[in-house]
PDB file of C-alpha atoms in Angstrom:
ATOM      1  CA  UNK A  28       0.104   0.038   0.075  1.00 72.00           C
ATOM      2  CA  UNK A  29       1.287   3.420  -0.843  1.00 79.00           C
ATOM      3  CA  UNK A  30       0.562   6.863   0.865  1.00 76.00           C
ATOM      4  CA  UNK A  31       0.212   9.711  -1.179  1.00 78.00           C
ATOM      5  CA  UNK A  32       1.759  13.196  -0.758  1.00 86.00           C
ATOM      6  CA  UNK A  33       0.285  14.725   2.347  1.00 90.00           C
ATOM      7  CA  UNK A  34       0.773  17.976   4.796  1.00 93.00           C
ATOM      8  CA  UNK A  35       2.747  17.298   7.740  1.00 93.00           C
ATOM      9  CA  UNK A  36       0.327  17.807  11.149  1.00 93.00           C
ATOM     10  CA  UNK A  37       2.163  20.874  11.952  1.00 94.00           C
ATOM     11  CA  UNK A  38       2.059  22.007   8.587  1.00 95.00           C
ATOM     12  CA  UNK A  39      -1.942  21.788   8.160  1.00 95.00           C
ATOM     13  CA  UNK A  40      -3.239  25.282   7.740  1.00 95.00           C
ATOM     14  CA  UNK A  41      -6.480  26.083   8.864  1.00 96.00           C
ATOM     15  CA  UNK A  42      -7.419  28.616   6.213  1.00 96.00           C
ATOM     16  CA  UNK A  43      -6.817  25.513   3.787  1.00 96.00           C
ATOM     17  CA  UNK A  44      -9.030  23.051   5.818  1.00 96.00           C
ATOM     18  CA  UNK A  45     -11.674  25.988   5.696  1.00 96.00           C
ATOM     19  CA  UNK A  46     -11.414  26.565   1.533  1.00 96.00           C
ATOM     20  CA  UNK A  47     -11.417  22.627   1.434  1.00 96.00           C
ATOM     21  CA  UNK A  48     -14.469  22.279   3.515  1.00 95.00           C
ATOM     22  CA  UNK A  49     -16.665  25.417   1.952  1.00 93.00           C
ATOM     23  CA  UNK A  50     -17.519  23.406  -0.895  1.00 93.00           C
ATOM     24  CA  UNK A  51     -20.890  21.330  -0.472  1.00 91.00           C
ATOM     25  CA  UNK A  52     -19.404  18.382  -2.473  1.00 92.00           C
ATOM     26  CA  UNK A  53     -16.592  18.165  -0.810  1.00 93.00           C
ATOM     27  CA  UNK A  54     -18.147  18.351   2.687  1.00 93.00           C
ATOM     28  CA  UNK A  55     -20.684  16.060   2.248  1.00 91.00           C
ATOM     29  CA  UNK A  56     -17.492  13.498   1.365  1.00 93.00           C
ATOM     30  CA  UNK A  57     -16.174  14.621   4.659  1.00 93.00           C
ATOM     31  CA  UNK A  58     -19.490  13.747   6.240  1.00 92.00           C
ATOM     32  CA  UNK A  59     -19.621  10.400   4.602  1.00 91.00           C
ATOM     33  CA  UNK A  60     -16.158   9.500   5.793  1.00 92.00           C
ATOM     34  CA  UNK A  61     -17.186  10.584   8.995  1.00 91.00           C
ATOM     35  CA  UNK A  62     -19.756   7.859   9.195  1.00 90.00           C
ATOM     36  CA  UNK A  63     -18.008   5.225   7.583  1.00 90.00           C
ATOM     37  CA  UNK A  64     -14.305   5.637   8.519  1.00 91.00           C
ATOM     38  CA  UNK A  65     -12.780   4.448   5.447  1.00 92.00           C
ATOM     39  CA  UNK A  66     -13.868   4.581   1.975  1.00 90.00           C
ATOM     40  CA  UNK A  67     -12.511   3.958  -1.721  1.00 89.00           C
ATOM     41  CA  UNK A  68     -12.744   6.932  -4.015  1.00 86.00           C
ATOM     42  CA  UNK A  69     -15.196   4.949  -6.096  1.00 83.00           C
ATOM     43  CA  UNK A  70     -17.775   4.663  -3.249  1.00 84.00           C
ATOM     44  CA  UNK A  71     -17.407   8.177  -1.445  1.00 81.00           C
ATOM     45  CA  UNK A  72     -17.939   9.683  -5.137  1.00 79.00           C
ATOM     46  CA  UNK A  73     -21.603   7.856  -5.526  1.00 81.00           C
ATOM     47  CA  UNK A  74     -24.595  10.091  -5.815  1.00 84.00           C
ATOM     48  CA  UNK A  75     -22.379  13.105  -5.533  1.00 83.00           C
ATOM     49  CA  UNK A  76     -23.611  14.214  -9.207  1.00 82.00           C
ATOM     50  CA  UNK A  77     -19.879  15.337 -10.495  1.00 85.00           C
ATOM     51  CA  UNK A  78     -17.806  13.971 -13.360  1.00 85.00           C
ATOM     52  CA  UNK A  79     -15.429  11.570 -11.820  1.00 84.00           C
ATOM     53  CA  UNK A  80     -12.456  13.947 -13.118  1.00 85.00           C
ATOM     54  CA  UNK A  81     -14.329  16.449 -10.630  1.00 89.00           C
ATOM     55  CA  UNK A  82     -14.486  13.910  -8.079  1.00 87.00           C
ATOM     56  CA  UNK A  83     -10.764  13.487  -8.240  1.00 90.00           C
ATOM     57  CA  UNK A  84      -9.863  17.277  -8.128  1.00 93.00           C
ATOM     58  CA  UNK A  85     -12.082  17.417  -4.822  1.00 94.00           C
ATOM     59  CA  UNK A  86     -10.323  14.473  -3.394  1.00 94.00           C
ATOM     60  CA  UNK A  87      -7.118  15.785  -3.950  1.00 94.00           C
ATOM     61  CA  UNK A  88      -8.142  19.201  -2.449  1.00 96.00           C
ATOM     62  CA  UNK A  89      -8.795  17.378   0.522  1.00 96.00           C
ATOM     63  CA  UNK A  90      -5.665  15.736   0.756  1.00 95.00           C
ATOM     64  CA  UNK A  91      -3.783  18.715  -0.098  1.00 96.00           C
ATOM     65  CA  UNK A  92      -5.518  20.579   2.922  1.00 96.00           C
ATOM     66  CA  UNK A  93      -4.812  17.840   5.258  1.00 96.00           C
ATOM     67  CA  UNK A  94      -8.454  16.768   6.070  1.00 97.00           C
ATOM     68  CA  UNK A  95      -8.215  13.198   4.615  1.00 96.00           C
ATOM     69  CA  UNK A  96      -5.536  10.380   4.221  1.00 95.00           C
ATOM     70  CA  UNK A  97      -5.251   8.883   0.895  1.00 94.00           C
ATOM     71  CA  UNK A  98      -3.603   5.250   0.399  1.00 93.00           C
ATOM     72  CA  UNK A  99      -3.408   3.538  -3.094  1.00 91.00           C
ATOM     73  CA  UNK A 100      -3.528  -0.172  -2.830  1.00 90.00           C
ATOM     74  CA  UNK A 101      -2.977  -1.686  -6.731  1.00 89.00           C
ATOM     75  CA  UNK A 102      -5.824   0.855  -8.992  1.00 89.00           C
ATOM     76  CA  UNK A 103      -7.990   1.671  -5.605  1.00 90.00           C
ATOM     77  CA  UNK A 104      -7.468   4.261  -3.487  1.00 91.00           C
ATOM     78  CA  UNK A 105      -9.102   4.698   0.040  1.00 94.00           C
ATOM     79  CA  UNK A 106      -9.647   7.890   1.957  1.00 94.00           C
ATOM     80  CA  UNK A 107      -9.919   8.459   6.067  1.00 95.00           C
ATOM     81  CA  UNK A 108     -10.268  11.460   7.465  1.00 95.00           C
ATOM     82  CA  UNK A 109      -7.249  12.783   9.673  1.00 96.00           C
ATOM     83  CA  UNK A 110      -9.483  13.334  12.639  1.00 95.00           C
ATOM     84  CA  UNK A 111      -6.692  13.279  15.241  1.00 95.00           C
ATOM     85  CA  UNK A 112      -4.180  15.514  13.171  1.00 96.00           C
ATOM     86  CA  UNK A 113      -7.058  17.987  12.530  1.00 96.00           C
ATOM     87  CA  UNK A 114      -8.116  17.498  16.490  1.00 96.00           C
ATOM     88  CA  UNK A 115      -4.404  18.221  17.546  1.00 95.00           C
ATOM     89  CA  UNK A 116      -4.195  21.362  15.167  1.00 95.00           C
ATOM     90  CA  UNK A 117      -7.692  22.999  15.495  1.00 96.00           C
ATOM     91  CA  UNK A 118      -9.547  21.551  18.690  1.00 96.00           C
ATOM     92  CA  UNK A 119     -13.412  20.708  17.722  1.00 95.00           C
ATOM     93  CA  UNK A 120     -13.321  22.029  14.633  1.00 95.00           C
ATOM     94  CA  UNK A 121     -14.208  19.285  12.617  1.00 93.00           C
ATOM     95  CA  UNK A 122     -16.891  17.606  14.946  1.00 92.00           C
ATOM     96  CA  UNK A 123     -18.292  21.370  14.936  1.00 93.00           C
ATOM     97  CA  UNK A 124     -18.646  21.610  11.057  1.00 92.00           C
ATOM     98  CA  UNK A 125     -20.066  18.152  10.813  1.00 91.00           C
ATOM     99  CA  UNK A 126     -22.445  18.895  13.506  1.00 90.00           C
ATOM    100  CA  UNK A 127     -23.949  22.173  11.389  1.00 89.00           C
ATOM    101  CA  UNK A 128     -24.061  20.273   8.657  1.00 82.00           C
ATOM    102  CA  UNK A 129     -26.403  17.116   9.916  1.00 67.00           C
ATOM    103  CA  UNK A 130     -30.432  17.889   9.354  1.00 58.00           C
ATOM    104  CA  UNK A 131     -31.102  18.044  12.770  1.00 44.00           C
ATOM    105  CA  UNK A 132     -28.872  21.200  13.277  1.00 40.00           C
ATOM    106  CA  UNK A 133     -30.357  23.009  10.696  1.00 39.00           C
ATOM    107  CA  UNK A 134     -33.938  23.250  12.383  1.00 38.00           C
TER     108      UNK A 134
END
């Protein structure tokens, strides 16, 4: 299994994380990962309503911002949230954002 390039924990910047999470498609991907733990890119992108190349762009943006960890095994790529890294850099941020995206938080 090969790990794709990611920023080190201490190099994750708040502005980049927020920029990555500002897009509704990327926010949906993060919400799915928060429930599933780890997903391959094909499953994570199901029913997003975007072309495969656009989904790949979103995955790369999340990885480069330090939000997700992406591993490649053969032709498949697997993503998971960098929850511990984000929590150590910005305590409570990810949980707050995810809580605000749930339907009960909008009512």
